[in-house]
PDB file of C-alpha atoms in Angstrom:
ATOM      1  CA  UNK M   1      73.211 128.125 123.175  1.00  0.00           C
ATOM      2  CA  UNK M   2      69.451 128.167 122.658  1.00  0.00           C
ATOM      3  CA  UNK M   3      68.412 124.804 121.343  1.00  0.00           C
ATOM      4  CA  UNK M   4      66.031 121.877 121.230  1.00  0.00           C
ATOM      5  CA  UNK M   5      67.663 118.524 121.850  1.00  0.00           C
ATOM      6  CA  UNK M   6      66.342 115.059 121.097  1.00  0.00           C
ATOM      7  CA  UNK M   7      67.569 111.635 122.082  1.00  0.00           C
ATOM      8  CA  UNK M   8      68.272 109.231 120.623  1.00  0.00           C
ATOM      9  CA  UNK M   9      69.053 110.502 117.126  1.00  0.00           C
ATOM     10  CA  UNK M  10      68.717 107.033 115.618  1.00  0.00           C
ATOM     11  CA  UNK M  11      66.794 104.058 116.912  1.00  0.00           C
ATOM     12  CA  UNK M  12      66.056 100.631 115.514  1.00  0.00           C
ATOM     13  CA  UNK M  13      63.588  98.552 117.470  1.00  0.00           C
ATOM     14  CA  UNK M  14      61.131  95.706 117.078  1.00  0.00           C
ATOM     15  CA  UNK M  15      57.366  95.648 117.011  1.00  0.00           C
ATOM     16  CA  UNK M  16      55.784  95.952 120.435  1.00  0.00           C
ATOM     17  CA  UNK M  17      58.832  97.036 122.413  1.00  0.00           C
ATOM     18  CA  UNK M  18      57.982 100.231 124.298  1.00  0.00           C
ATOM     19  CA  UNK M  19      60.232 103.183 123.651  1.00  0.00           C
ATOM     20  CA  UNK M  20      60.582 106.836 124.628  1.00  0.00           C
ATOM     21  CA  UNK M  21      62.121 109.648 122.627  1.00  0.00           C
ATOM     22  CA  UNK M  22      63.153 112.545 124.803  1.00  0.00           C
ATOM     23  CA  UNK M  23      62.922 116.218 123.912  1.00  0.00           C
ATOM     24  CA  UNK M  24      64.264 119.141 125.903  1.00  0.00           C
ATOM     25  CA  UNK M  25      64.425 122.884 125.231  1.00  0.00           C
ATOM     26  CA  UNK M  26      66.376 125.559 127.108  1.00  0.00           C
ATOM     27  CA  UNK M  27      64.482 128.616 125.854  1.00  0.00           C
ATOM     28  CA  UNK M  28      61.705 128.621 128.471  1.00  0.00           C
ATOM     29  CA  UNK M  29      59.116 128.177 125.722  1.00  0.00           C
ATOM     30  CA  UNK M  30      55.513 127.454 126.645  1.00  0.00           C
ATOM     31  CA  UNK M  31      54.580 125.555 123.504  1.00  0.00           C
ATOM     32  CA  UNK M  32      56.060 122.252 122.415  1.00  0.00           C
ATOM     33  CA  UNK M  33      55.102 119.876 119.622  1.00  0.00           C
ATOM     34  CA  UNK M  34      55.980 116.565 118.095  1.00  0.00           C
ATOM     35  CA  UNK M  35      55.897 116.021 114.332  1.00  0.00           C
ATOM     36  CA  UNK M  36      56.585 113.090 112.116  1.00  0.00           C
ATOM     37  CA  UNK M  37      58.047 113.554 108.656  1.00  0.00           C
ATOM     38  CA  UNK M  38      57.288 111.085 105.885  1.00  0.00           C
ATOM     39  CA  UNK M  39      58.233 111.335 102.193  1.00  0.00           C
ATOM     40  CA  UNK M  40      55.637 113.202 100.167  1.00  0.00           C
ATOM     41  CA  UNK M  41      53.641 114.158 103.254  1.00  0.00           C
ATOM     42  CA  UNK M  42      55.749 116.880 104.818  1.00  0.00           C
ATOM     43  CA  UNK M  43      55.528 117.234 108.584  1.00  0.00           C
ATOM     44  CA  UNK M  44      52.395 116.235 110.443  1.00  0.00           C
ATOM     45  CA  UNK M  45      51.732 117.138 114.029  1.00  0.00           C
ATOM     46  CA  UNK M  46      51.360 114.245 116.480  1.00  0.00           C
ATOM     47  CA  UNK M  47      50.779 115.998 119.807  1.00  0.00           C
ATOM     48  CA  UNK M  48      51.301 119.417 121.218  1.00  0.00           C
ATOM     49  CA  UNK M  49      51.477 121.055 124.617  1.00  0.00           C
ATOM     50  CA  UNK M  50      50.568 124.603 125.519  1.00  0.00           C
ATOM     51  CA  UNK M  51      52.107 124.417 128.980  1.00  0.00           C
ATOM     52  CA  UNK M  52      52.957 122.097 131.849  1.00  0.00           C
ATOM     53  CA  UNK M  53      50.306 119.390 132.253  1.00  0.00           C
ATOM     54  CA  UNK M  54      48.429 120.685 129.183  1.00  0.00           C
ATOM     55  CA  UNK M  55      48.624 118.423 126.144  1.00  0.00           C
ATOM     56  CA  UNK M  56      46.378 117.747 123.181  1.00  0.00           C
ATOM     57  CA  UNK M  57      46.190 115.637 120.067  1.00  0.00           C
ATOM     58  CA  UNK M  58      47.483 116.838 116.753  1.00  0.00           C
ATOM     59  CA  UNK M  59      46.610 115.401 113.364  1.00  0.00           C
ATOM     60  CA  UNK M  60      48.118 111.902 113.728  1.00  0.00           C
ATOM     61  CA  UNK M  61      48.061 110.947 117.444  1.00  0.00           C
ATOM     62  CA  UNK M  62      47.179 107.241 117.154  1.00  0.00           C
ATOM     63  CA  UNK M  63      49.811 105.002 118.738  1.00  0.00           C
ATOM     64  CA  UNK M  64      51.582 107.801 120.601  1.00  0.00           C
ATOM     65  CA  UNK M  65      51.533 109.287 124.081  1.00  0.00           C
ATOM     66  CA  UNK M  66      53.177 112.382 125.520  1.00  0.00           C
ATOM     67  CA  UNK M  67      53.617 114.001 128.881  1.00  0.00           C
ATOM     68  CA  UNK M  68      54.603 117.481 130.040  1.00  0.00           C
ATOM     69  CA  UNK M  69      55.586 117.343 133.685  1.00  0.00           C
ATOM     70  CA  UNK M  70      58.240 120.029 133.356  1.00  0.00           C
ATOM     71  CA  UNK M  71      58.305 123.040 131.096  1.00  0.00           C
ATOM     72  CA  UNK M  72      61.533 122.097 129.381  1.00  0.00           C
ATOM     73  CA  UNK M  73      60.785 118.417 128.627  1.00  0.00           C
ATOM     74  CA  UNK M  74      58.245 116.823 126.312  1.00  0.00           C
ATOM     75  CA  UNK M  75      58.891 113.093 125.800  1.00  0.00           C
ATOM     76  CA  UNK M  76      57.189 111.065 123.081  1.00  0.00           C
ATOM     77  CA  UNK M  77      56.165 107.560 124.098  1.00  0.00           C
ATOM     78  CA  UNK M  78      55.374 104.650 121.821  1.00  0.00           C
ATOM     79  CA  UNK M  79      53.788 102.004 124.039  1.00  0.00           C
ATOM     80  CA  UNK M  80      53.681  99.308 121.350  1.00  0.00           C
ATOM     81  CA  UNK M  81      55.502 100.451 118.217  1.00  0.00           C
ATOM     82  CA  UNK M  82      54.476  99.120 114.837  1.00  0.00           C
ATOM     83  CA  UNK M  83      56.235  99.256 111.458  1.00  0.00           C
ATOM     84  CA  UNK M  84      53.961 102.065 110.233  1.00  0.00           C
ATOM     85  CA  UNK M  85      55.551 104.272 112.888  1.00  0.00           C
ATOM     86  CA  UNK M  86      58.876 104.056 111.106  1.00  0.00           C
ATOM     87  CA  UNK M  87      59.543 107.711 110.409  1.00  0.00           C
ATOM     88  CA  UNK M  88      61.634 110.776 111.135  1.00  0.00           C
ATOM     89  CA  UNK M  89      60.442 112.561 114.255  1.00  0.00           C
ATOM     90  CA  UNK M  90      60.941 116.194 115.184  1.00  0.00           C
ATOM     91  CA  UNK M  91      60.322 118.004 118.404  1.00  0.00           C
ATOM     92  CA  UNK M  92      59.709 121.741 118.258  1.00  0.00           C
ATOM     93  CA  UNK M  93      59.170 124.545 120.728  1.00  0.00           C
ATOM     94  CA  UNK M  94      57.881 128.085 120.459  1.00  0.00           C
ATOM     95  CA  UNK M  95      57.112 130.960 122.774  1.00  0.00           C
ATOM     96  CA  UNK M  96      53.554 131.970 123.559  1.00  0.00           C
ATOM     97  CA  UNK M  97      52.435 134.634 121.084  1.00  0.00           C
ATOM     98  CA  UNK M  98      49.329 136.754 121.057  1.00  0.00           C
ATOM     99  CA  UNK M  99      49.263 137.534 117.372  1.00  0.00           C
ATOM    100  CA  UNK M 100      49.680 134.135 115.767  1.00  0.00           C
ATOM    101  CA  UNK M 101      53.289 134.689 114.781  1.00  0.00           C
ATOM    102  CA  UNK M 102      54.421 131.241 115.643  1.00  0.00           C
ATOM    103  CA  UNK M 103      58.079 130.692 114.855  1.00  0.00           C
ATOM    104  CA  UNK M 104      58.927 127.183 115.926  1.00  0.00           C
ATOM    105  CA  UNK M 105      62.406 125.980 116.804  1.00  0.00           C
ATOM    106  CA  UNK M 106      63.136 122.423 115.790  1.00  0.00           C
ATOM    107  CA  UNK M 107      65.309 119.710 117.225  1.00  0.00           C
ATOM    108  CA  UNK M 108      67.711 117.710 115.018  1.00  0.00           C
ATOM    109  CA  UNK M 109      65.306 114.812 114.530  1.00  0.00           C
ATOM    110  CA  UNK M 110      65.102 111.157 115.569  1.00  0.00           C
ATOM    111  CA  UNK M 111      65.082 108.529 112.863  1.00  0.00           C
ATOM    112  CA  UNK M 112      63.060 105.562 114.096  1.00  0.00           C
ATOM    113  CA  UNK M 113      62.880 102.192 112.397  1.00  0.00           C
ATOM    114  CA  UNK M 114      60.420  99.603 113.693  1.00  0.00           C
ATOM    115  CA  UNK M 115      61.038  96.077 112.410  1.00  0.00           C
TER     116      UNK M 115
ATOM    117  CA  UNK X   1      40.926 124.871 107.541  1.00  0.00           C
ATOM    118  CA  UNK X   2      44.296 126.037 106.351  1.00  0.00           C
ATOM    119  CA  UNK X   3      46.328 124.024 103.869  1.00  0.00           C
ATOM    120  CA  UNK X   4      49.512 124.380 101.860  1.00  0.00           C
ATOM    121  CA  UNK X   5      50.423 123.064  98.420  1.00  0.00           C
ATOM    122  CA  UNK X   6      53.976 123.038  97.148  1.00  0.00           C
ATOM    123  CA  UNK X   7      54.207 122.558  93.403  1.00  0.00           C
ATOM    124  CA  UNK X   8      57.059 120.280  92.439  1.00  0.00           C
ATOM    125  CA  UNK X   9      58.523 117.778  94.846  1.00  0.00           C
ATOM    126  CA  UNK X  10      61.920 118.095  93.145  1.00  0.00           C
ATOM    127  CA  UNK X  11      63.506 121.141  91.534  1.00  0.00           C
ATOM    128  CA  UNK X  12      66.912 121.129  89.880  1.00  0.00           C
ATOM    129  CA  UNK X  13      68.849 124.255  88.902  1.00  0.00           C
ATOM    130  CA  UNK X  14      72.339 125.116  87.778  1.00  0.00           C
ATOM    131  CA  UNK X  15      74.664 126.989  90.066  1.00  0.00           C
ATOM    132  CA  UNK X  16      74.099 130.704  89.500  1.00  0.00           C
ATOM    133  CA  UNK X  17      70.583 130.247  88.138  1.00  0.00           C
ATOM    134  CA  UNK X  18      67.377 131.618  89.599  1.00  0.00           C
ATOM    135  CA  UNK X  19      65.707 129.529  92.265  1.00  0.00           C
ATOM    136  CA  UNK X  20      61.893 129.529  92.322  1.00  0.00           C
ATOM    137  CA  UNK X  21      60.013 127.282  94.732  1.00  0.00           C
ATOM    138  CA  UNK X  22      56.252 127.516  94.582  1.00  0.00           C
ATOM    139  CA  UNK X  23      53.826 127.577  97.478  1.00  0.00           C
ATOM    140  CA  UNK X  24      50.070 128.144  97.438  1.00  0.00           C
ATOM    141  CA  UNK X  25      47.997 128.305 100.554  1.00  0.00           C
ATOM    142  CA  UNK X  26      44.386 128.077 101.563  1.00  0.00           C
ATOM    143  CA  UNK X  27      43.219 130.079 104.530  1.00  0.00           C
ATOM    144  CA  UNK X  28      39.948 131.598 105.649  1.00  0.00           C
ATOM    145  CA  UNK X  29      41.721 134.261 107.679  1.00  0.00           C
ATOM    146  CA  UNK X  30      44.730 136.461 106.920  1.00  0.00           C
ATOM    147  CA  UNK X  31      47.548 133.955 107.057  1.00  0.00           C
ATOM    148  CA  UNK X  32      50.937 133.885 108.662  1.00  0.00           C
ATOM    149  CA  UNK X  33      53.291 132.090 106.283  1.00  0.00           C
ATOM    150  CA  UNK X  34      56.713 130.579 106.716  1.00  0.00           C
ATOM    151  CA  UNK X  35      59.485 128.972 104.725  1.00  0.00           C
ATOM    152  CA  UNK X  36      61.729 126.484 106.463  1.00  0.00           C
ATOM    153  CA  UNK X  37      64.839 124.771 105.114  1.00  0.00           C
ATOM    154  CA  UNK X  38      66.097 121.334 106.064  1.00  0.00           C
ATOM    155  CA  UNK X  39      69.696 120.468 105.288  1.00  0.00           C
ATOM    156  CA  UNK X  40      70.653 116.786 105.187  1.00  0.00           C
ATOM    157  CA  UNK X  41      70.507 115.131 108.589  1.00  0.00           C
ATOM    158  CA  UNK X  42      69.430 118.306 110.308  1.00  0.00           C
ATOM    159  CA  UNK X  43      66.291 119.807 111.756  1.00  0.00           C
ATOM    160  CA  UNK X  44      64.273 122.589 110.183  1.00  0.00           C
ATOM    161  CA  UNK X  45      65.587 126.133 110.163  1.00  0.00           C
ATOM    162  CA  UNK X  46      63.446 129.205 109.589  1.00  0.00           C
ATOM    163  CA  UNK X  47      64.272 131.008 106.335  1.00  0.00           C
ATOM    164  CA  UNK X  48      61.674 133.748 106.502  1.00  0.00           C
ATOM    165  CA  UNK X  49      58.148 134.553 107.623  1.00  0.00           C
ATOM    166  CA  UNK X  50      55.264 136.722 106.488  1.00  0.00           C
ATOM    167  CA  UNK X  51      53.267 138.403 109.224  1.00  0.00           C
ATOM    168  CA  UNK X  52      51.119 140.916 107.298  1.00  0.00           C
ATOM    169  CA  UNK X  53      53.660 143.730 107.316  1.00  0.00           C
ATOM    170  CA  UNK X  54      55.543 144.001 103.999  1.00  0.00           C
ATOM    171  CA  UNK X  55      54.428 141.696 101.176  1.00  0.00           C
ATOM    172  CA  UNK X  56      58.022 141.133 100.065  1.00  0.00           C
ATOM    173  CA  UNK X  57      59.866 139.331 102.807  1.00  0.00           C
ATOM    174  CA  UNK X  58      63.621 138.946 102.913  1.00  0.00           C
ATOM    175  CA  UNK X  59      65.153 136.012 104.702  1.00  0.00           C
ATOM    176  CA  UNK X  60      68.516 134.486 105.368  1.00  0.00           C
ATOM    177  CA  UNK X  61      71.023 133.293 102.774  1.00  0.00           C
ATOM    178  CA  UNK X  62      69.698 135.644 100.079  1.00  0.00           C
ATOM    179  CA  UNK X  63      66.208 134.145  99.892  1.00  0.00           C
ATOM    180  CA  UNK X  64      63.058 136.174  99.661  1.00  0.00           C
ATOM    181  CA  UNK X  65      59.353 135.502  99.205  1.00  0.00           C
ATOM    182  CA  UNK X  66      56.442 137.583  98.014  1.00  0.00           C
ATOM    183  CA  UNK X  67      52.968 137.318  99.472  1.00  0.00           C
ATOM    184  CA  UNK X  68      50.297 137.649  96.772  1.00  0.00           C
ATOM    185  CA  UNK X  69      46.836 137.584  98.243  1.00  0.00           C
ATOM    186  CA  UNK X  70      45.074 137.560  94.858  1.00  0.00           C
ATOM    187  CA  UNK X  71      46.972 134.420  93.866  1.00  0.00           C
ATOM    188  CA  UNK X  72      47.080 132.912  97.390  1.00  0.00           C
ATOM    189  CA  UNK X  73      50.768 132.348  96.797  1.00  0.00           C
ATOM    190  CA  UNK X  74      53.986 132.741  98.751  1.00  0.00           C
ATOM    191  CA  UNK X  75      56.712 131.653  96.342  1.00  0.00           C
ATOM    192  CA  UNK X  76      60.334 131.505  97.472  1.00  0.00           C
ATOM    193  CA  UNK X  77      63.067 132.912  95.243  1.00  0.00           C
ATOM    194  CA  UNK X  78      66.792 133.458  95.166  1.00  0.00           C
ATOM    195  CA  UNK X  79      68.472 135.251  92.260  1.00  0.00           C
ATOM    196  CA  UNK X  80      71.537 133.041  92.070  1.00  0.00           C
ATOM    197  CA  UNK X  81      71.717 129.478  93.367  1.00  0.00           C
ATOM    198  CA  UNK X  82      74.712 128.237  95.269  1.00  0.00           C
ATOM    199  CA  UNK X  83      75.737 124.642  95.790  1.00  0.00           C
ATOM    200  CA  UNK X  84      75.118 125.067  99.512  1.00  0.00           C
ATOM    201  CA  UNK X  85      71.418 125.773  98.816  1.00  0.00           C
ATOM    202  CA  UNK X  86      70.805 122.104  98.084  1.00  0.00           C
ATOM    203  CA  UNK X  87      68.265 121.074 100.720  1.00  0.00           C
ATOM    204  CA  UNK X  88      64.585 120.413 101.253  1.00  0.00           C
ATOM    205  CA  UNK X  89      62.315 123.413 101.613  1.00  0.00           C
ATOM    206  CA  UNK X  90      58.989 123.504 103.395  1.00  0.00           C
ATOM    207  CA  UNK X  91      56.276 126.109 103.172  1.00  0.00           C
ATOM    208  CA  UNK X  92      53.960 126.365 106.178  1.00  0.00           C
ATOM    209  CA  UNK X  93      50.903 128.328 107.258  1.00  0.00           C
ATOM    210  CA  UNK X  94      50.010 129.088 110.832  1.00  0.00           C
ATOM    211  CA  UNK X  95      46.674 127.588 111.834  1.00  0.00           C
ATOM    212  CA  UNK X  96      45.259 130.176 114.177  1.00  0.00           C
ATOM    213  CA  UNK X  97      42.366 128.207 115.572  1.00  0.00           C
ATOM    214  CA  UNK X  98      41.971 126.419 118.895  1.00  0.00           C
ATOM    215  CA  UNK X  99      44.099 128.722 121.002  1.00  0.00           C
ATOM    216  CA  UNK X 100      47.316 127.232 119.706  1.00  0.00           C
ATOM    217  CA  UNK X 101      48.948 128.471 116.548  1.00  0.00           C
ATOM    218  CA  UNK X 102      50.180 125.249 115.023  1.00  0.00           C
ATOM    219  CA  UNK X 103      51.921 125.013 111.682  1.00  0.00           C
ATOM    220  CA  UNK X 104      50.456 123.257 108.666  1.00  0.00           C
ATOM    221  CA  UNK X 105      53.262 122.148 106.362  1.00  0.00           C
ATOM    222  CA  UNK X 106      53.411 121.493 102.664  1.00  0.00           C
ATOM    223  CA  UNK X 107      54.890 118.246 101.393  1.00  0.00           C
ATOM    224  CA  UNK X 108      58.257 119.848 100.727  1.00  0.00           C
ATOM    225  CA  UNK X 109      60.401 120.578  97.676  1.00  0.00           C
ATOM    226  CA  UNK X 110      63.848 119.100  97.342  1.00  0.00           C
ATOM    227  CA  UNK X 111      66.224 121.502  95.627  1.00  0.00           C
ATOM    228  CA  UNK X 112      69.231 120.134  93.764  1.00  0.00           C
ATOM    229  CA  UNK X 113      71.955 122.482  92.539  1.00  0.00           C
ATOM    230  CA  UNK X 114      74.352 121.194  89.912  1.00  0.00           C
ATOM    231  CA  UNK X 115      77.578 122.753  88.662  1.00  0.00           C
TER     232      UNK X 115
END
């Protein structure tokens, strides 16, 4: 089954304790993204990757890191989490497209609480 | 820069009534537009997309949307609401700059369907 998987689905942690949220897709997509979803703000892009070893900042990158060492994986790293990073996080992937038709496939989400 | 405005953060309808969720966009180039649905505790699922072919786009679960360039709108409709339509709906526009077609999301509209 074609899918995007994320782990963990739920995470409660404390301020300053490094954490990683994993994301994996089995569709051989070139593009991958991380979004955070907050009430009243919709989804905002954190980082994206256009291919292996190619990553770039989205709209809200502060406090986050990513890496893309393999095509299928795109982990999100919080080196020193803070309470304002409490949010619902989504990973998404999409195939390369020439015409801007960018259907993205989303993972199930990771609900993170930072105390 | 592209942007999306969804009018009404909460919409409530009776089962069997018309569903109308409003979306207005801002784009300096011909846009690609999307509607996604998010059921409780799930990721986002594509409902439909506009890619400059037909202005009336039909999607899954009986939803459709009409692209109106003069009004810069892409409202989502369904003739008869079902209880299972209760979810959050996001309108998005594809930002075609920078070599990566990222999605710009609206803040979302939560649809409640009551008996």
